[in-house]
mmCIF file of C-alpha atoms and ligand atoms in Angstrom:
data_model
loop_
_atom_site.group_PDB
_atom_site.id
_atom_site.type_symbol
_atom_site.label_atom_id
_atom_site.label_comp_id
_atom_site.label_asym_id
_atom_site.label_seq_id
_atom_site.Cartn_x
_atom_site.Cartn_y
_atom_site.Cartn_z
ATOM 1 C CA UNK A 150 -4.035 4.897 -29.898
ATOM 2 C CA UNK A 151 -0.740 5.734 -31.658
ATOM 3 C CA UNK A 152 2.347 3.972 -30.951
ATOM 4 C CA UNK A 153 5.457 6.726 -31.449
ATOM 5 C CA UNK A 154 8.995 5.641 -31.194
ATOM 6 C CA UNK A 155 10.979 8.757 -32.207
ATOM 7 C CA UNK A 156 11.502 11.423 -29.951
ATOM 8 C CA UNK A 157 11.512 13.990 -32.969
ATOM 9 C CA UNK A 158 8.085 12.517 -33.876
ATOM 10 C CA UNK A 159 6.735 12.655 -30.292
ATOM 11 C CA UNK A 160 7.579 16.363 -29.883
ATOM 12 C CA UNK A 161 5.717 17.426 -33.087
ATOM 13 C CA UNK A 162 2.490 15.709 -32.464
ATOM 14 C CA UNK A 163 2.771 17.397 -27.867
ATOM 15 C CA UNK A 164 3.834 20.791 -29.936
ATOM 16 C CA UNK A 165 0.619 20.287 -32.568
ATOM 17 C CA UNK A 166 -1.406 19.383 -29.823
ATOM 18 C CA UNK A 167 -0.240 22.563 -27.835
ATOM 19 C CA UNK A 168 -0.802 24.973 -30.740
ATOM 20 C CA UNK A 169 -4.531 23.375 -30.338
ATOM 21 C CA UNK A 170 -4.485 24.405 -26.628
ATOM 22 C CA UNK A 171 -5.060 20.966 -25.685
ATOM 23 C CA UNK A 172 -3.372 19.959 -22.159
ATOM 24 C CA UNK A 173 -1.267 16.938 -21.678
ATOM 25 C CA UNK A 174 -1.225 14.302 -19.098
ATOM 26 C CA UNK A 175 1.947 11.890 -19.067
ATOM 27 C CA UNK A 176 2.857 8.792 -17.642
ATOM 28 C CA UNK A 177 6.455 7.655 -17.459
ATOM 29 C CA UNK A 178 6.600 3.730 -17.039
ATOM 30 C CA UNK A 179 9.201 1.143 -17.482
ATOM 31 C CA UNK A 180 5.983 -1.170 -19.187
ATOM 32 C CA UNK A 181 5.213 -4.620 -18.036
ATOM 33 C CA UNK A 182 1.640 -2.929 -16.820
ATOM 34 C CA UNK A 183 -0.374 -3.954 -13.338
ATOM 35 C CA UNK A 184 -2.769 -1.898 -11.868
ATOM 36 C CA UNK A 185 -0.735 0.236 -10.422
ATOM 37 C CA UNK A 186 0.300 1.524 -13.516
ATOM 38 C CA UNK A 187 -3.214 1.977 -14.804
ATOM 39 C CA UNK A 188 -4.666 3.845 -11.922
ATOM 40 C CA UNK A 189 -1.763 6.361 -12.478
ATOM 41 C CA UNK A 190 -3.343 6.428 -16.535
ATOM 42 C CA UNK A 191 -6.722 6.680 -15.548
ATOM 43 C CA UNK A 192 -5.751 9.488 -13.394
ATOM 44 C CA UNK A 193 -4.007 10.858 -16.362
ATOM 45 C CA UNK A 194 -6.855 10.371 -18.613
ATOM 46 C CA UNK A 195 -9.300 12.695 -16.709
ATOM 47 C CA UNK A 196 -6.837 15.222 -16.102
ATOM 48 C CA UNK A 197 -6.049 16.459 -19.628
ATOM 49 C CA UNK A 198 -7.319 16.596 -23.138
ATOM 50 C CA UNK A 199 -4.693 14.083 -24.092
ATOM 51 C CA UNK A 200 -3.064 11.190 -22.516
ATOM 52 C CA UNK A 201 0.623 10.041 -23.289
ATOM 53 C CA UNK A 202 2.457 6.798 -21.862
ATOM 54 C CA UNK A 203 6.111 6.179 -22.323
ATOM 55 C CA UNK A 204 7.561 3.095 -21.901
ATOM 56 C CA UNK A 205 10.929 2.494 -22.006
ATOM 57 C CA UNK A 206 13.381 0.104 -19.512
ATOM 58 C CA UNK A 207 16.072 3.647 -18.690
ATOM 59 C CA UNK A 208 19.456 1.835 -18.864
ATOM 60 C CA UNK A 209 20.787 4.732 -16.713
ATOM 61 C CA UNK A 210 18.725 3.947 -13.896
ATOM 62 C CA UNK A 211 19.908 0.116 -13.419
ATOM 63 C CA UNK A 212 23.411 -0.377 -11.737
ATOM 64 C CA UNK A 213 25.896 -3.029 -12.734
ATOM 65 C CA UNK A 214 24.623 -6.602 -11.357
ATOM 66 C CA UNK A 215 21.154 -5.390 -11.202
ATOM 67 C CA UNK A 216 18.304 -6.477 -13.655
ATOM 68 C CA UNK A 217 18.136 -4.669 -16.429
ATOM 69 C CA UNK A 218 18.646 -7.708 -18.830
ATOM 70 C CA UNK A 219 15.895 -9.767 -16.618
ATOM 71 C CA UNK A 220 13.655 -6.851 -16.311
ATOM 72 C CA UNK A 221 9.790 -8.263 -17.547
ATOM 73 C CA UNK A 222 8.889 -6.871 -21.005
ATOM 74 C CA UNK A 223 5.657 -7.559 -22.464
ATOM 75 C CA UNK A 224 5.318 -4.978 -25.203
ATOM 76 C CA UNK A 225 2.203 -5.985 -26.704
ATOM 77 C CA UNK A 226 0.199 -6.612 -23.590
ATOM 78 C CA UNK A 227 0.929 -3.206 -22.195
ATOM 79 C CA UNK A 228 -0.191 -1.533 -25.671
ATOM 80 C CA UNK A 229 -3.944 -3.620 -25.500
ATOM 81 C CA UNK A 230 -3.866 -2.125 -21.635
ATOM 82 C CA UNK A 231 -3.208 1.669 -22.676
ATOM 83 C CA UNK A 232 -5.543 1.073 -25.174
ATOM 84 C CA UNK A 233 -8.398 0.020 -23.152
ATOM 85 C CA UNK A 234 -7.361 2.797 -20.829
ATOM 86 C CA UNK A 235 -7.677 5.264 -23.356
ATOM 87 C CA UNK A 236 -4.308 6.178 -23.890
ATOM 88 C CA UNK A 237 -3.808 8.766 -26.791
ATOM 89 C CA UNK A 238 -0.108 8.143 -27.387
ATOM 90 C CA UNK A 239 2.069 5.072 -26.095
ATOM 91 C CA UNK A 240 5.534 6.615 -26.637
ATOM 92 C CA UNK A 241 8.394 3.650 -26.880
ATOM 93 C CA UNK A 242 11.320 5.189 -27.552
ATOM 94 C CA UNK A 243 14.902 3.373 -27.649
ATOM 95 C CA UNK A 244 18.098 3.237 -25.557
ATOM 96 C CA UNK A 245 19.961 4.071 -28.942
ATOM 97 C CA UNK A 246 17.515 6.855 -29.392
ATOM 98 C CA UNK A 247 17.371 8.078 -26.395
ATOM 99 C CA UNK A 248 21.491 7.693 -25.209
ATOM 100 C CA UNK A 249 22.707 7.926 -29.240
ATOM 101 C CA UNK A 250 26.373 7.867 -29.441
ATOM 102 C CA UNK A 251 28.352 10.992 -27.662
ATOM 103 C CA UNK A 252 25.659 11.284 -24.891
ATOM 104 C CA UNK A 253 26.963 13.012 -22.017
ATOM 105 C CA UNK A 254 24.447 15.311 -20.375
ATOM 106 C CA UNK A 255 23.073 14.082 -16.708
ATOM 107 C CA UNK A 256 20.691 15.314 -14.229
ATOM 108 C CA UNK A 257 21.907 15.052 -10.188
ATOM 109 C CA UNK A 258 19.792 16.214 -7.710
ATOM 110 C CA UNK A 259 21.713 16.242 -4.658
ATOM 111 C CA UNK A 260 20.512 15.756 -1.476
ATOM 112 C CA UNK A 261 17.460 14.054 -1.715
ATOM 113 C CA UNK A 262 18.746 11.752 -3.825
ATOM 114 C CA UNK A 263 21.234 10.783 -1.042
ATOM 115 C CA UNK A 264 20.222 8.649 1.623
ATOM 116 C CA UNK A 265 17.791 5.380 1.399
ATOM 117 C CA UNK A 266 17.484 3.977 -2.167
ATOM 118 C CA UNK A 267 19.812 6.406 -3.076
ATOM 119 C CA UNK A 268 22.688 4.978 -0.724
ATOM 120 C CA UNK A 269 22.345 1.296 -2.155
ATOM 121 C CA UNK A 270 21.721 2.402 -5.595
ATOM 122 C CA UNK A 271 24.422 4.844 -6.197
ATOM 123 C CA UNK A 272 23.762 6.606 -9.679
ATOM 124 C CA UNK A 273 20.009 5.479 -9.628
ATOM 125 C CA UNK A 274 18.425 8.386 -9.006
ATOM 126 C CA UNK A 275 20.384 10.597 -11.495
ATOM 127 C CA UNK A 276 19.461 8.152 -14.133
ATOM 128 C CA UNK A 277 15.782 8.719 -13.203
ATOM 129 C CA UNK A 278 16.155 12.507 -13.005
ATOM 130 C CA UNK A 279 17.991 12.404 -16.633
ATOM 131 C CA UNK A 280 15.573 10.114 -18.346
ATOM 132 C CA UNK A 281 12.655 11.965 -16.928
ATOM 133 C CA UNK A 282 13.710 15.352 -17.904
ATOM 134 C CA UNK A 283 14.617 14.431 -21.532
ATOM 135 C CA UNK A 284 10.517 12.501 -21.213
ATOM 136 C CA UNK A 285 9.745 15.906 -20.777
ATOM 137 C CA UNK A 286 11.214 17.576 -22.854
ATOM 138 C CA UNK A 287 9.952 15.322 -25.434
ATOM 139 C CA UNK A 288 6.112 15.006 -24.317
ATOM 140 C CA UNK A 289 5.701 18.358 -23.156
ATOM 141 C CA UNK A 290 3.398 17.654 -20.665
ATOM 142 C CA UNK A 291 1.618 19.997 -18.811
ATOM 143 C CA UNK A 292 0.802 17.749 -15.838
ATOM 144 C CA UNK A 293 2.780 14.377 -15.249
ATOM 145 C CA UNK A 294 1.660 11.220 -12.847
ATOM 146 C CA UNK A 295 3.958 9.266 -10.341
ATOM 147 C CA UNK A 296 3.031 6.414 -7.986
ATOM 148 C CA UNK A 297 3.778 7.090 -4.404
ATOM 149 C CA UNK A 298 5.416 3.511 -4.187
ATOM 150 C CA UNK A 299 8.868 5.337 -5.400
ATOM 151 C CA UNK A 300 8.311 8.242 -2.836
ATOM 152 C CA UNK A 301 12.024 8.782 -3.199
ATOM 153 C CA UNK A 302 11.652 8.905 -6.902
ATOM 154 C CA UNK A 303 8.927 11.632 -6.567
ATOM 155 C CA UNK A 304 10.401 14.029 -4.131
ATOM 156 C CA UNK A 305 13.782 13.937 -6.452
ATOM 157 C CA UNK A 306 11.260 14.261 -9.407
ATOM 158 C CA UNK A 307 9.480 17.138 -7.972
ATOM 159 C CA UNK A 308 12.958 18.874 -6.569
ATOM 160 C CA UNK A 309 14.276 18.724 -10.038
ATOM 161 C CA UNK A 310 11.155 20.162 -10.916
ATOM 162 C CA UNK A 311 10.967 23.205 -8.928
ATOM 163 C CA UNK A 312 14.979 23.422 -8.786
ATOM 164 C CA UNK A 313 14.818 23.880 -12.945
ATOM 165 C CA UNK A 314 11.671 25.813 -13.219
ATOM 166 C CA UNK A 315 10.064 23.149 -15.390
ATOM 167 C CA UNK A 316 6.658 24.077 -16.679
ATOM 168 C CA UNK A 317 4.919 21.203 -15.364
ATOM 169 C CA UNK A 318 2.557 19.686 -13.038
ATOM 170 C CA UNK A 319 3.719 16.439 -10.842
ATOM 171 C CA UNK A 320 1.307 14.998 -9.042
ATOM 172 C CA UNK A 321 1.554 11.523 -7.052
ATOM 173 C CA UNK A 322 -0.584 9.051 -6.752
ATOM 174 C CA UNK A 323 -1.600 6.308 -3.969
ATOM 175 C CA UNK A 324 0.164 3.063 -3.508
ATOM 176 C CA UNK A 325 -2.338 0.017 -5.134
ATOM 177 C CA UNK A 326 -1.852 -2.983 -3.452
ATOM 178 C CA UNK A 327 -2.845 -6.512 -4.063
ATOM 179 C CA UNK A 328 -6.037 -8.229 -1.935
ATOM 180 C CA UNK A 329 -3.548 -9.024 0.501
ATOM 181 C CA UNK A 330 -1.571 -5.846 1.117
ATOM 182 C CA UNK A 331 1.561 -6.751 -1.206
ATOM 183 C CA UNK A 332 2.685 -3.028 -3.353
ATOM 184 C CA UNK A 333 1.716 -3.716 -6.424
ATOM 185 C CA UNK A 334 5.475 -4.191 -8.314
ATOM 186 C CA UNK A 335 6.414 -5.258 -11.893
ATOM 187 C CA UNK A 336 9.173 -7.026 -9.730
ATOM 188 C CA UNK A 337 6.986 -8.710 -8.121
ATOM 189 C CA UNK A 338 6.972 -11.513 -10.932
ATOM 190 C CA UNK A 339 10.273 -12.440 -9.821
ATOM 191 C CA UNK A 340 8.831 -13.848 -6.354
ATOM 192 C CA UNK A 341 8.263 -17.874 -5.814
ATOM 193 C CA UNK A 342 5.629 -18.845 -3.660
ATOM 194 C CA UNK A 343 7.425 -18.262 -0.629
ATOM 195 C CA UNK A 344 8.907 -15.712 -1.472
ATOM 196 C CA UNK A 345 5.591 -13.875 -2.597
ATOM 197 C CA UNK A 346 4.566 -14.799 1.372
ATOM 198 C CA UNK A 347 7.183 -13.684 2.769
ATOM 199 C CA UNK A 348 7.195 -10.556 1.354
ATOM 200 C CA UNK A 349 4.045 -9.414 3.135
ATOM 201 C CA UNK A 350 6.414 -8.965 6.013
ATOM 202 C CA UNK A 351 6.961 -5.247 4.864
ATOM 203 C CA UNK A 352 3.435 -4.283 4.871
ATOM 204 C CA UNK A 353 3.060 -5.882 7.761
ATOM 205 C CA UNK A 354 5.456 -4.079 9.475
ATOM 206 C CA UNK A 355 4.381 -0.919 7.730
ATOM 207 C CA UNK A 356 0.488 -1.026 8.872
ATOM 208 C CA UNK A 357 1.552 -2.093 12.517
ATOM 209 C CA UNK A 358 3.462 1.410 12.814
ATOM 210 C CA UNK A 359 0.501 3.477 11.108
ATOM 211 C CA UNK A 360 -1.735 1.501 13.617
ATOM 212 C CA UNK A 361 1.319 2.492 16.353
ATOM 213 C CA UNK A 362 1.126 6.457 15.165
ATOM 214 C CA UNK A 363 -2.989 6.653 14.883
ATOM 215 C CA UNK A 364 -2.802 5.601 18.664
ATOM 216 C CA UNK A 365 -0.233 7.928 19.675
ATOM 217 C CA UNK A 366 2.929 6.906 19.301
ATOM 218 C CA UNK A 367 5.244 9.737 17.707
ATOM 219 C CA UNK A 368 8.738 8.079 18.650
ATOM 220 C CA UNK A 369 11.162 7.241 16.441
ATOM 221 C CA UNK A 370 13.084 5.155 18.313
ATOM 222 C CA UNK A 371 9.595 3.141 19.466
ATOM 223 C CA UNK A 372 8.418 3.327 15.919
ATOM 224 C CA UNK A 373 11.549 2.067 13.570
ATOM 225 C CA UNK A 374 13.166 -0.587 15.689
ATOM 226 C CA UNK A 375 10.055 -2.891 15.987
ATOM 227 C CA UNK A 376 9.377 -2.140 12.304
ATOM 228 C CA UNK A 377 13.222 -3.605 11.347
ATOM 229 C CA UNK A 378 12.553 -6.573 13.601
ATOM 230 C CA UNK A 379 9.499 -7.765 11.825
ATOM 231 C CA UNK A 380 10.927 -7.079 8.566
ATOM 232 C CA UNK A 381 13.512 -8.953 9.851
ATOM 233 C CA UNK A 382 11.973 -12.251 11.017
ATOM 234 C CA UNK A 383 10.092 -12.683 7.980
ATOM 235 C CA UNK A 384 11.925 -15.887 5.959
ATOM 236 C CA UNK A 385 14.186 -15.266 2.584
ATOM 237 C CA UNK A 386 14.143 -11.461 3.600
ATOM 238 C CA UNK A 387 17.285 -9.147 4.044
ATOM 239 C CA UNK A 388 16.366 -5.581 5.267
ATOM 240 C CA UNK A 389 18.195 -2.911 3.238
ATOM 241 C CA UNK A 390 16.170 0.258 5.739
ATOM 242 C CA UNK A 391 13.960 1.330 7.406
ATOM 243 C CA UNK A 392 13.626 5.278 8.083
ATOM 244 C CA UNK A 393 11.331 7.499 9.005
ATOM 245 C CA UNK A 394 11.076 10.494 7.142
ATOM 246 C CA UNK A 395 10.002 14.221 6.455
ATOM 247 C CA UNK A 396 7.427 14.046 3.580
ATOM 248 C CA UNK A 397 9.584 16.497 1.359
ATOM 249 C CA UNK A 398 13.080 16.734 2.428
ATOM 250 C CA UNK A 399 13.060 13.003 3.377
ATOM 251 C CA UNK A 400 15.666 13.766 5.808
ATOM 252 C CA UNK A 401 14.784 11.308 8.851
ATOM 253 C CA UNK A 402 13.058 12.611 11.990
ATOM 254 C CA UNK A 403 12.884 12.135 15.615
ATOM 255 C CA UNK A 404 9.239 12.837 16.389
ATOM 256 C CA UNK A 405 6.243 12.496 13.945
ATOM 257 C CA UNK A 406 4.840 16.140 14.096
ATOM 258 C CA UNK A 407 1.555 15.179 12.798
ATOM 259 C CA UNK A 408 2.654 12.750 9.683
ATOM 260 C CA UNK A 409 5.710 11.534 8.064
ATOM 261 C CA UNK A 410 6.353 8.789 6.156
ATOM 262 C CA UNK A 411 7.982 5.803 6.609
ATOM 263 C CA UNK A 412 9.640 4.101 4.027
ATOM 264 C CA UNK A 413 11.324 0.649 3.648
ATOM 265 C CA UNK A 414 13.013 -1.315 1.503
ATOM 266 C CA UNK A 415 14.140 -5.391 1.792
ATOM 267 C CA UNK A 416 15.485 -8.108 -0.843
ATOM 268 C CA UNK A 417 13.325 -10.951 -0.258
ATOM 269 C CA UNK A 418 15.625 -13.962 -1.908
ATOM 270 C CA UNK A 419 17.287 -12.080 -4.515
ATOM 271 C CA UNK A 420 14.375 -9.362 -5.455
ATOM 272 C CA UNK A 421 14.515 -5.778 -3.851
ATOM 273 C CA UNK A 422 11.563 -4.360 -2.990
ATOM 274 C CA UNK A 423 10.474 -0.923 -1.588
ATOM 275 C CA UNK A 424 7.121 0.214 0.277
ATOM 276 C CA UNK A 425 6.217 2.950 2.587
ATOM 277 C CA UNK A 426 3.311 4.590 4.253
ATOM 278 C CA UNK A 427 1.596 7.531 5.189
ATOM 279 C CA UNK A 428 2.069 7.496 9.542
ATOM 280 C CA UNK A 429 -0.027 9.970 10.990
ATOM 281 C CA UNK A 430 -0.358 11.154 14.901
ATOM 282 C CA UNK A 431 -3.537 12.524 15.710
HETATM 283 O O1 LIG B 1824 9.104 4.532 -12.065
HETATM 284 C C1 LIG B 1824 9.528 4.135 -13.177
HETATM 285 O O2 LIG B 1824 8.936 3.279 -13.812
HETATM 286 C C2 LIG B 1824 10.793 4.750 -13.757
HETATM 287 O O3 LIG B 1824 11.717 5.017 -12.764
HETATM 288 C C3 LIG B 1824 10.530 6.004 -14.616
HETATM 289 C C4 LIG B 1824 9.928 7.133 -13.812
HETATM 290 C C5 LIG B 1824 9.596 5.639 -15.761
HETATM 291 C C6 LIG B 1824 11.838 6.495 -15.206
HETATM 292 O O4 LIG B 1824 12.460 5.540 -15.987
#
């Protein structure tokens, strides 16, 4: 595995590797791997002659107050992980590299950057969209891998996609959870035991509605309200939303016409987390 830290460098080896017609699989991640992570690079890996990784904390996407300083690094932990993985390239660029003085250009994707995340993290999601498009610009990937945990961050990815005729693939990937049901989270390191307990209450809440949907129930208004009230009663937890969704617009709906998704998102003590699921009516 080669580590590359210069986006100059890491264009000339995705353009050498292009002129070889050899396809490229890419990875965006903020580092500070779980298994999450890997199952997205092990998708990757089987997908395309070469594998790329980038990791790099995007100081666009963090808003004042929130934890970009505190964010969990562990640089040479995640490089023995891609390695075992298989990882061709781990790309590691830097903030000065990548925002070097005079920077000005940014990505907005309107409307489906709007509403959930997007309302409590104002400027978020055009932080993702910018740091993404300059990763591809710089990888030139022909196929690149997203978790479904962010679904917000993948429909914006995949609108800015189609919106700006980007050559590229974006596929997203299942949710890995821990034994006990928990999203698998690099923010989840910021939990104390009873905090990490607590925090179950989201995928609680989540797997009683797909239960409520599998036997039936395509309400809204039955659906979402009992989902905010046991988000809700869990301890140390502070519900940000809860919405059900149209897979691709993300607008909210009414009536589950076969599936939508419903996503959430809750501080428990002073760590936001998101989750959401797959409902489906037979
Ligand atoms: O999902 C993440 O880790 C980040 O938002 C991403 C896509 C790497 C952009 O910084």
């Amino acid at each position: 595995m080669e580590i590359v830290d210069h986006p100059r460098e890491m264009q000339e080896v995705a353009l050498a590797w292009r002129q070889q017609h050899q396809t490229i699989s890419f990875v965006p991640t903020m580092g500070y791997f779980h298994e999450g992570h890997l199952s997205l690079m092990r998708y990757g890996r089987k997908q395309g002659d070469r594998l790329v990784v980038s990791l790099f904390v995007n100081p666009t996407q963090f808003g004042p107050g929130e934890d970009l300083d505190r964010y969990p690094r562990d640089p040479e932990r995640d490089a023995a992980l891609a390695r075992e993985v298989g990882v061709d390239v781990l790309y590691t660029p830097t903030a000065a590299q990548m925002y070097p003085e005079g920077y000005q250009t940014y990505v907005t994707v309107e409307e489906v950057s709007r509403g959930l995340c997007g309302a409590t993290r104002p400027g978020h999601f055009r932080g993702v969209a910018t740091v993404v498009l300059k990763l591809f610009n710089q990888v030139l990937p022909h196929l690149a891998v997203f978790g479904e945990k962010d679904y917000q961050q993948l429909a914006v990815i995949k609108r800015m996609v189609s919106d700006l005729d980007m050559p590229v693939e974006v596929v997203g990937r299942p949710i890995v959870r821990e034994a006990d049901g928990l999203a698998m989270s690099s923010r989840n390191t910021y939990l104390n035991p009873k905090e990490r307990r607590a925090a179950l209450g989201l995928f609680k809440a989540l797997t009683w509605a797909k239960d409520a949907a599998a036997s039936g129930e395509n309400q809204a208004d039955k659906i979402v309200p009992e989902v905010i009230q046991t988000i809700k009663s869990a301890p140390h937890t502070r519900l940000d939303y809860a919405v059900l969704v149209d897979p691709d617009t993300l607008q909210s709906v009414d009536t589950v016409q076969g599936s939508a998704r419903l996503a959430v998102a809750a501080w428990v003590g002073d760590t936001r987390l998101i989750d959401n699921m797959l409902l489906e009516v037979p």
